[in-house]
Short mmCIF file of C-alpha atoms in Angstrom, two decimals:
data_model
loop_
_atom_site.label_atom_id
_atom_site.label_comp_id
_atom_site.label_asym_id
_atom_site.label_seq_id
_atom_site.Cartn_x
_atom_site.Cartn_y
_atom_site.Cartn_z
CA UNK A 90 40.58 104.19 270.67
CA UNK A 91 40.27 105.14 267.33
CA UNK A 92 38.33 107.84 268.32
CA UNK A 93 40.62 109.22 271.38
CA UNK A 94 43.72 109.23 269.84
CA UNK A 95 42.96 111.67 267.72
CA UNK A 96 41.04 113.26 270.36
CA UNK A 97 44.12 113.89 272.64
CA UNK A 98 46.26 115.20 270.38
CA UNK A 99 43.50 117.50 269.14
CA UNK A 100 43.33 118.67 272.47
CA UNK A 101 47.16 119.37 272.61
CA UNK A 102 47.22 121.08 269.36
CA UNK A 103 44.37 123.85 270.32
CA UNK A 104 47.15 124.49 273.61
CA UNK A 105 49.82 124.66 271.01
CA UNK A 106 48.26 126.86 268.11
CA UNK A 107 48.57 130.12 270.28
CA UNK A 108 52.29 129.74 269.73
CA UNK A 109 52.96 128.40 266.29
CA UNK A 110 50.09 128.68 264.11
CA UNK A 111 46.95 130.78 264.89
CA UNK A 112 43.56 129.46 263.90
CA UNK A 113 45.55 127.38 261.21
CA UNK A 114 45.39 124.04 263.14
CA UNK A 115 42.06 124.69 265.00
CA UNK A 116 40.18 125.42 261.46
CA UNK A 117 41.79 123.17 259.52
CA UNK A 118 41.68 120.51 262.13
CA UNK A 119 37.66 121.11 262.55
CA UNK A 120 36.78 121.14 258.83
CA UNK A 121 38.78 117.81 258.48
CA UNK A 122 36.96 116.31 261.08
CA UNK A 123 33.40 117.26 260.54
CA UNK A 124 34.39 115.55 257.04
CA UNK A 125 35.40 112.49 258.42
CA UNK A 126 34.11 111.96 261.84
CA UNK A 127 30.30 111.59 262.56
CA UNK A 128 28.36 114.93 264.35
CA UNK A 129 28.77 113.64 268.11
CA UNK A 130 32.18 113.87 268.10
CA UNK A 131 33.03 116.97 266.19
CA UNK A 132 30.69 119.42 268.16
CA UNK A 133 32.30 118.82 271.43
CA UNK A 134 35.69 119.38 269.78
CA UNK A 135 34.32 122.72 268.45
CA UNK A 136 33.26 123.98 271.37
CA UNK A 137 36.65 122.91 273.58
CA UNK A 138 38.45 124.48 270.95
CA UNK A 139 36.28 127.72 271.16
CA UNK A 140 36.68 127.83 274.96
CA UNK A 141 40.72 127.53 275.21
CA UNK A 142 40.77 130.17 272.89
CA UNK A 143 38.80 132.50 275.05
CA UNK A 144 40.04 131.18 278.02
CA UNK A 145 43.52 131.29 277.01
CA UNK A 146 43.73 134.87 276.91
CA UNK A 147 41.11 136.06 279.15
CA UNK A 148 38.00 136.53 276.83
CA UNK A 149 34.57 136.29 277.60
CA UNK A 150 33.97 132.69 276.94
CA UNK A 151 31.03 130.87 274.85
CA UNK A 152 31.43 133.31 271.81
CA UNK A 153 34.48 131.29 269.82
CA UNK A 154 32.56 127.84 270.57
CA UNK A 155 29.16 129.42 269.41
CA UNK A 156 31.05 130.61 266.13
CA UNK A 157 32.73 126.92 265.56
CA UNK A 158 29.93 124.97 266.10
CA UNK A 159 28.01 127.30 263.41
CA UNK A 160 31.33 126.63 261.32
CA UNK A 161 30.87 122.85 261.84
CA UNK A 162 27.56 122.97 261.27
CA UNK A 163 28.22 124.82 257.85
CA UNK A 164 30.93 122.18 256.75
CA UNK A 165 28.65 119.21 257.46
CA UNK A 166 25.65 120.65 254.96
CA UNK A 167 28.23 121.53 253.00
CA UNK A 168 29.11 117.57 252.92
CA UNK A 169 25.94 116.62 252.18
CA UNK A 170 25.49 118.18 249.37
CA UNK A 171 29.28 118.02 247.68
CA UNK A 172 31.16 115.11 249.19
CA UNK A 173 34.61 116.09 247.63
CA UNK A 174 37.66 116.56 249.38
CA UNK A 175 38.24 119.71 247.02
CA UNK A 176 35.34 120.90 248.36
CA UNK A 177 36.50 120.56 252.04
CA UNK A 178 39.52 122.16 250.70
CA UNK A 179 37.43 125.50 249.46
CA UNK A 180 34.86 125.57 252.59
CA UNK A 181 38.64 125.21 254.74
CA UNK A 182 39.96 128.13 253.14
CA UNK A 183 36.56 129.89 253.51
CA UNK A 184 36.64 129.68 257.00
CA UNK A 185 40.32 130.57 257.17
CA UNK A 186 38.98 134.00 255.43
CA UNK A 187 36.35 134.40 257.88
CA UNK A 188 38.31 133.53 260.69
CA UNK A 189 41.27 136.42 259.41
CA UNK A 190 38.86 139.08 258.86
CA UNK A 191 36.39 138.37 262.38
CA UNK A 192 39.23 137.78 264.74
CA UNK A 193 42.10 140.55 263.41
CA UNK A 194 40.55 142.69 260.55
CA UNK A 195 43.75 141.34 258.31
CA UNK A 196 44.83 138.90 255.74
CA UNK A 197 47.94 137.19 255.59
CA UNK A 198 48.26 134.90 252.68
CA UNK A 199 50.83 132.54 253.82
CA UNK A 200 48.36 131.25 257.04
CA UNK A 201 45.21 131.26 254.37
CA UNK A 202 47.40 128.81 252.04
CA UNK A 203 48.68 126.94 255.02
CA UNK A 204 44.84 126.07 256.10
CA UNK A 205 43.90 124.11 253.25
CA UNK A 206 47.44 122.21 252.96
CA UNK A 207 46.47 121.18 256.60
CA UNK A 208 43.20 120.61 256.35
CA UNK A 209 44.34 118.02 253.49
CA UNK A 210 46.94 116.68 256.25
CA UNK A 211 44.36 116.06 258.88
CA UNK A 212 42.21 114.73 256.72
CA UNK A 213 44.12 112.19 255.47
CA UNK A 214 45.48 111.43 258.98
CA UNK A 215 41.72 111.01 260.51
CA UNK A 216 40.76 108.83 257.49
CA UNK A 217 43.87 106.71 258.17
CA UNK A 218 43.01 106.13 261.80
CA UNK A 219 39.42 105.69 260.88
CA UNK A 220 39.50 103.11 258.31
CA UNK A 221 40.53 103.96 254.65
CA UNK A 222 37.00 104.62 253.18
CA UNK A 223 35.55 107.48 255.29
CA UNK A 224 36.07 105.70 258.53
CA UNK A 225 33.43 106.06 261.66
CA UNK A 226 30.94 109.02 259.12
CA UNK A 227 30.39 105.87 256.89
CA UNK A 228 30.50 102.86 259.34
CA UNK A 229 26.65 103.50 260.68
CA UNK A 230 26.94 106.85 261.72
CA UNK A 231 26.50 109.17 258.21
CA UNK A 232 23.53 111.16 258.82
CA UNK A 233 23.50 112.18 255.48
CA UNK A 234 22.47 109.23 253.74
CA UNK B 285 16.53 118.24 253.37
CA UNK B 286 16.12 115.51 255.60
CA UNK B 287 19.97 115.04 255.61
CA UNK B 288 19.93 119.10 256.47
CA UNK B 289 17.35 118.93 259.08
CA UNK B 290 18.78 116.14 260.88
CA UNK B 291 22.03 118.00 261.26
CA UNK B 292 20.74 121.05 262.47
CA UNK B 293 19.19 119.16 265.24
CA UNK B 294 22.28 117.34 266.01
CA UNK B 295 24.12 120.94 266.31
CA UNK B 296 21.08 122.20 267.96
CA UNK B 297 22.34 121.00 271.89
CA UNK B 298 25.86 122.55 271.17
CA UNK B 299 24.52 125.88 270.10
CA UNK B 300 22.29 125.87 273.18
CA UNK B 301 25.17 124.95 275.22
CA UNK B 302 27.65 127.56 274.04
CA UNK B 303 24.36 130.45 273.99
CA UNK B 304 24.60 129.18 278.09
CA UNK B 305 28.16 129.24 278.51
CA UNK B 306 27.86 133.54 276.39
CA UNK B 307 24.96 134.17 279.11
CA UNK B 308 26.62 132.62 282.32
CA UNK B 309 29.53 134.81 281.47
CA UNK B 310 27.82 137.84 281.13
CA UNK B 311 25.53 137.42 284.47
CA UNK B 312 29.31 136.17 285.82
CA UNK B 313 28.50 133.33 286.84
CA UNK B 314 30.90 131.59 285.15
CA UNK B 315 33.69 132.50 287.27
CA UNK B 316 35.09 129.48 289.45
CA UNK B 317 34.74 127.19 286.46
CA UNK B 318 36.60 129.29 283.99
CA UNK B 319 39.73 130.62 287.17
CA UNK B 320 40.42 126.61 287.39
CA UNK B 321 40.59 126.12 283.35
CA UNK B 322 42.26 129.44 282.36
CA UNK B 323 44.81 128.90 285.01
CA UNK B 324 45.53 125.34 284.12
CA UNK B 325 45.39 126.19 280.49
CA UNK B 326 48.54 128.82 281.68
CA UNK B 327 50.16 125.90 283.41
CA UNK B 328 49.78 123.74 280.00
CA UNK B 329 51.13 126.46 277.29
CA UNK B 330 53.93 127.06 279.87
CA UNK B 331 55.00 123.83 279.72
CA UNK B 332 54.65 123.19 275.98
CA UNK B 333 56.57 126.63 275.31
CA UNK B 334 59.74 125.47 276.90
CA UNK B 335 59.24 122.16 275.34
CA UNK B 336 58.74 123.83 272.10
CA UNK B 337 61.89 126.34 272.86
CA UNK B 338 63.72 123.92 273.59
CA UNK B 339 63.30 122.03 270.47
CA UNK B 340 63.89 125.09 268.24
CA UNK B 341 67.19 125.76 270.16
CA UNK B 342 69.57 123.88 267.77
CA UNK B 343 67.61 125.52 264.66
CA UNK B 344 68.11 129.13 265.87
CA UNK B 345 71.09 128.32 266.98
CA UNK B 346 72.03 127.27 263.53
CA UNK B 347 70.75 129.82 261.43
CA UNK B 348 72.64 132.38 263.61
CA UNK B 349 75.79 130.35 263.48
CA UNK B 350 77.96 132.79 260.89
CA UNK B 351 75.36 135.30 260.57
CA UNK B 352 76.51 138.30 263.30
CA UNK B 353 79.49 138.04 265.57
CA UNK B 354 78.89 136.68 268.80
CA UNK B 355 81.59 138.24 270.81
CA UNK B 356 79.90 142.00 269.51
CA UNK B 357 76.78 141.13 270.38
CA UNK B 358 78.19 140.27 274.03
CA UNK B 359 79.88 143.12 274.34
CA UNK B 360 77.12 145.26 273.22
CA UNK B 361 74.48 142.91 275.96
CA UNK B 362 76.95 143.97 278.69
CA UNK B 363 77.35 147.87 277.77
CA UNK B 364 73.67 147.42 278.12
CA UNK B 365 73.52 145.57 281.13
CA UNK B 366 75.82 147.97 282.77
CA UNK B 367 73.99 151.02 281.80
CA UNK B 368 70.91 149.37 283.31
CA UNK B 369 72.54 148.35 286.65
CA UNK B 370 73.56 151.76 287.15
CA UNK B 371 70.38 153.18 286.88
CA UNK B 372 68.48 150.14 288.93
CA UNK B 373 71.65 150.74 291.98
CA UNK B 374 69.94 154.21 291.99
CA UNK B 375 66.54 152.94 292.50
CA UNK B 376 67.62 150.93 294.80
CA UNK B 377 69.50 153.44 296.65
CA UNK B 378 66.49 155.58 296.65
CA UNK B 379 63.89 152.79 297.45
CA UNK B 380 66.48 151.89 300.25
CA UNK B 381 65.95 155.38 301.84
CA UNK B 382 61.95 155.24 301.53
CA UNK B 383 62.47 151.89 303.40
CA UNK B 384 64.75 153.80 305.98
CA UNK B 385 62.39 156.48 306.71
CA UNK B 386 59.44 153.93 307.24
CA UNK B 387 61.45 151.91 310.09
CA UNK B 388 61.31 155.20 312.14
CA UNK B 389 58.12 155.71 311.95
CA UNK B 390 55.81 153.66 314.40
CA UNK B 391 53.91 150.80 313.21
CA UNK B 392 54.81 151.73 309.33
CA UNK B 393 54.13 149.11 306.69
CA UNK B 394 55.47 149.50 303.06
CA UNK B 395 53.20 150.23 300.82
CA UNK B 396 54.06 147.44 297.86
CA UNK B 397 53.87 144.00 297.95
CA UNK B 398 54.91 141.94 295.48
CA UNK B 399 53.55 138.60 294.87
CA UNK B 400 55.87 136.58 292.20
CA UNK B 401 54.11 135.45 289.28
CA UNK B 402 54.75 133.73 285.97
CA UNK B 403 54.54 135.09 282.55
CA UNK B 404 53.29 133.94 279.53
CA UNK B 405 53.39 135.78 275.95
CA UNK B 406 51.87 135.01 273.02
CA UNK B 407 50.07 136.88 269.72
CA UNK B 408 47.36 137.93 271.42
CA UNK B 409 48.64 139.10 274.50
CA UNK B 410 50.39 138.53 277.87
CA UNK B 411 49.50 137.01 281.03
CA UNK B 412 50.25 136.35 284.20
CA UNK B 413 49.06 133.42 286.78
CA UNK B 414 48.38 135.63 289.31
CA UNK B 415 44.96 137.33 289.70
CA UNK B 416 42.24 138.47 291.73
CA UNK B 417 42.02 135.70 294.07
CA UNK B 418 46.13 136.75 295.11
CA UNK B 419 44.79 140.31 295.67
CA UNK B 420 46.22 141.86 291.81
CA UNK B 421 44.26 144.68 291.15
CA UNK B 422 43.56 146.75 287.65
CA UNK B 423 46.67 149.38 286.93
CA UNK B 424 48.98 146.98 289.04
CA UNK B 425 52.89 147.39 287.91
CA UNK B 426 54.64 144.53 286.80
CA UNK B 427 58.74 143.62 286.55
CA UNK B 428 60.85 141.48 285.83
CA UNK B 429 63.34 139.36 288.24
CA UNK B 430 66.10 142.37 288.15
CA UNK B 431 63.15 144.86 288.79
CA UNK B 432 62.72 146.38 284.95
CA UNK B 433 59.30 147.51 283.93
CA UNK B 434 57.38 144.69 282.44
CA UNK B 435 53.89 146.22 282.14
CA UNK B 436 51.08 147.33 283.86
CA UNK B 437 47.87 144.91 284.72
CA UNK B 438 45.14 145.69 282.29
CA UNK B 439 42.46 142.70 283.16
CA UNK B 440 41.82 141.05 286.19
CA UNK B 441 40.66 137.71 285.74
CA UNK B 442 40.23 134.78 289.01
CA UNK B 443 43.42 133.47 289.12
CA UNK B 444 45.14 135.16 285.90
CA UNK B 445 45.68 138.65 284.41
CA UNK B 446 46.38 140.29 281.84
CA UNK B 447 48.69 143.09 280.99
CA UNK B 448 49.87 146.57 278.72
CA UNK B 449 52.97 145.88 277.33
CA UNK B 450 55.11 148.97 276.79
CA UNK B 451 55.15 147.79 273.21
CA UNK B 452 51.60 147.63 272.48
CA UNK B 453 50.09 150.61 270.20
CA UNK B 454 47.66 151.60 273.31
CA UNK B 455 50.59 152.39 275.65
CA UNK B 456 51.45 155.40 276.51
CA UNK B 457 53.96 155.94 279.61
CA UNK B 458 56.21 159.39 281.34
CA UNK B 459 59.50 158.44 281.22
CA UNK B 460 62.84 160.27 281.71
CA UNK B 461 66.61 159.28 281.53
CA UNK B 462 68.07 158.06 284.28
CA UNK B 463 70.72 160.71 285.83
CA UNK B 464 69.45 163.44 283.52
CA UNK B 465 66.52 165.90 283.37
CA UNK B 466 65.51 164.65 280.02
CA UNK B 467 62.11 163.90 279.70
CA UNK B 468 59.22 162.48 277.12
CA UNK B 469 56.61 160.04 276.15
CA UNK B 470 57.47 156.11 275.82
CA UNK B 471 54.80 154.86 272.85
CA UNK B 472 53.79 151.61 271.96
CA UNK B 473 54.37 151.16 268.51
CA UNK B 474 53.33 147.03 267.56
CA UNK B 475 56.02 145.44 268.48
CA UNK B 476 58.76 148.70 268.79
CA UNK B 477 58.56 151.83 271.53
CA UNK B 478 59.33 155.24 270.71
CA UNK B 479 60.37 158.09 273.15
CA UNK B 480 58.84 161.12 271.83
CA UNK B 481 58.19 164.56 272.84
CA UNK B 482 62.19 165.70 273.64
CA UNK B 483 62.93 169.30 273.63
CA UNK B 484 65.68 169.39 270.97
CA UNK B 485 67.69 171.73 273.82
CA UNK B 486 67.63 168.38 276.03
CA UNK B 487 70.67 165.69 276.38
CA UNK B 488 69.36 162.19 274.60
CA UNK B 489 72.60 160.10 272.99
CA UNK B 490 72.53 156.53 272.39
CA UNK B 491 73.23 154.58 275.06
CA UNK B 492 71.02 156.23 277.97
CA UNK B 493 68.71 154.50 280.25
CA UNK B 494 64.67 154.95 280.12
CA UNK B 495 63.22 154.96 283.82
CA UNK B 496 59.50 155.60 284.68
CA UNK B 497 59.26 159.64 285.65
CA UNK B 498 55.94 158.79 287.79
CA UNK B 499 54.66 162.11 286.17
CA UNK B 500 51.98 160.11 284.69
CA UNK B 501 50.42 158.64 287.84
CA UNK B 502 50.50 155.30 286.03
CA UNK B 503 53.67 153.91 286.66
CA UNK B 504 55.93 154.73 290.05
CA UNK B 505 58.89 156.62 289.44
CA UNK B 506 62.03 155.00 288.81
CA UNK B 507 61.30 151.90 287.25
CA UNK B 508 64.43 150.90 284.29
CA UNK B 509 62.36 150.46 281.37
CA UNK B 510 65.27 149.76 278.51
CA UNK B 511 67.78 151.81 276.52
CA UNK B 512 68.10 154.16 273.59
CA UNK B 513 68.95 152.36 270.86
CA UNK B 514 68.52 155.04 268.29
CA UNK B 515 67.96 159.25 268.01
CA UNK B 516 65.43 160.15 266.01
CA UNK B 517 64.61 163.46 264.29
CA UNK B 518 66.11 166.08 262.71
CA UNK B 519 67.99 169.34 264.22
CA UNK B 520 65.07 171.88 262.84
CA UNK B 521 62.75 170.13 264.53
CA UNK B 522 61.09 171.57 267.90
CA UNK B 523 61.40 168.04 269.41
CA UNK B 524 62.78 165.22 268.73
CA UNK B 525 62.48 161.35 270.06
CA UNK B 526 64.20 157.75 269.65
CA UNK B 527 63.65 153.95 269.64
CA UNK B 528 64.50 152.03 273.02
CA UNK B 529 65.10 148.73 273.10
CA UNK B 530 63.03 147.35 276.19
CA UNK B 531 64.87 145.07 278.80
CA UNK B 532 62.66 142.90 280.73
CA UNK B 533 63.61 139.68 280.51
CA UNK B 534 62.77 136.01 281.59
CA UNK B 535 59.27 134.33 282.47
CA UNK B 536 59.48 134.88 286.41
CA UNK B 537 57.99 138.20 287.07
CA UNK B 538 57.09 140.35 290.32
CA UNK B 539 53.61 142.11 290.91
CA UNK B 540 53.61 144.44 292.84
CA UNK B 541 50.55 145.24 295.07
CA UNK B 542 49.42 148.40 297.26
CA UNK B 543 48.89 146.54 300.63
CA UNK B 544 45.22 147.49 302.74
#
């Protein structure tokens, strides 16, 4: 349960982003989560995510969920080697860059800002649900060591 | 390094599964799983828009409470409105004559279907939930309930498609104004269109109604398109052009189809 909650609503948000917030909630939702929750889980949210966006407006699909999952990938060695929630904050923001200049050649500061105050949101959130200290990444499942 | 190795493995059956999912599309094989998920992703974002529309009502609502008159902006809505059911009772009246002409003629169908549809918009584009499986086809018109121009059908997906705006900086459409012998070119400018191309010697006030002209093959003739809001240009000028306010309106559209 602790795990499907924020699951669902995951899954609602990535419907809802077209509308409201573009790529905001989807990249700061994923770099919270491969912070908090273990591998398993995160790389199957990565590559739903990548396929409503393709599928959402008609684009070839596979290419958005091969580009998250890389992203994920990224923020988890990332983790290993710095595990600070500033540092979630920067790689966030990173992406958010990335994501802005791959997907529509512009930058628009107010969405880049917006991605790490998120990111901190979700994080906090998913570390609430989980357990206070690092939930289901540190109960058995932290690959890292 | 372990740490590192041991989560590139764990990524490794992801990245093989999304490499599948790039090459299924590309050999299109891909196509009854993604027709059932694209169209009930349209079904979902439907839903949540209203929801979320809804929501924002009293905000908008608010913030325009105080800021413009209402009653003007009526007023103005319905000089609109008027304008454009002028020019659509003409269409009608000459779409009512084509029909005429094919009841005399033996076994005559009409050419057009139309298959209703529902559309979605958002920042990266517009849809409809209508597509190949209901026989749309590429270059496919598209209006609104009241029959104004909505767009044209750019992509063809299984059961969705997607379509030009008049608005968007690739569009370029023949257009003239209704009753007159004015013509130009309507141009997608973002999120604005722009008539252009208006011999300075023709009539263009504020006011008029944009129809299709048909000229460019693309669009049938007679199709209400939206209003001038503005003239642009100045009198030296060998032509000269305006902004138009487009008209279609609402989320129920109409496709309409060449029959076989």
């Amino acid at each position: 349960m602790k795990v499907w909650g924020p699951l669902l609503i995951w899954s609602l948000v990535i419907i809802l982003e077209e509308r409201w917030l573009p790529q905001v909630l989807i990249l700061s939702g994923l770099t919270a989560a491969a912070w908090v929750y273990p591998p398993r889980w995160v790389y199957p949210m990565a590559l739903w995510a990548g396929l409503v966006v393709d599928l959402t407006w008609g684009r070839s699909a596979g290419v958005s969920s091969l580009l998250l999952i890389l992203g994920v990938l990224g923020v988890q060695l990332i983790k290993s080697q710095f595990n600070q929630w500033w540092v979630m904050l920067i790689t966030a923001w990173t992406l958010s860059l990335g994501w802005q200049w791959w997907f529509s050649g512009q930058f628009d500061w107010g969405l880049w800002l917006l991605t790490g105050g998120l990111t901190y949101v979700w994080w906090g959130w998913f570390k609430a649900v989980t357990g206070s200290r690092g939930g289901v990444y540190l109960k058995g499942h932290n690959v890292v060591g | 390094m372990t740490g590192s190795i041991s989560l590139v493995k764990q990524a490794a059956p992801w990245l093989a599964l999304a490499v599948l999912l790039v090459l299924l599309e590309r050999q299109a094989l891909a196509g009854p799983l993604r027709g059932g998920l694209e169209w009930q992703l349209f079904k979902v974002q439907q839903a949540t828009g209203q929801i979320g529309g809804n929501l924002l009502k009293p905000l908008i609502n608010w913030q325009n409470f105080g800021r413009m008159s209402g009653r003007l902006a009526d007023l103005e809505q319905r000089t609109k409105q008027l304008a454009v059911d002028y020019s659509r009772l003409a269409a009608v009246e000459a779409e009512n004559e084509r029909l005429k002409a094919l009841l005399v003629q033996p076994g005559g169908n009409p050419s057009q279907v139309m298959v209703a549809a529902g559309l979605l918009s958002g920042s990266r584009g517009t849809m409809v939930d209508k597509g190949r499986r209901e026989g749309v086809v590429e270059g496919a018109v598209v209006v609104d309930a009241q029959g104004v121009l909505v767009g044209r059908v750019r992509l063809v997906r299984e059961r969705v498609s997607l379509l030009e705006r008049p608005f968007e900086p690739a569009s370029r459409m023949a257009v003239k104004l209704a009753g007159l012998n004015t013509t130009g070119v309507l141009t997608g400018k973002g999120e604005t269109v722009v008539l252009e191309g208006v011999l300075q010697a023709e009539l263009l006030r504020d006011g008029d109604v944009v129809v299709t002209s048909g000229a460019d093959t693309l669009y049938p003739p007679e199709i209400v398109v939206g209003v001038v809001s503005q003239v642009l240009g100045e009198a030296a000028d060998l032509t000269k052009g305006a902004a138009v306010e487009l008209t279609a309106a609402g989320e129920a559209v109409r496709i309409l189809i060449e029959s076989q």
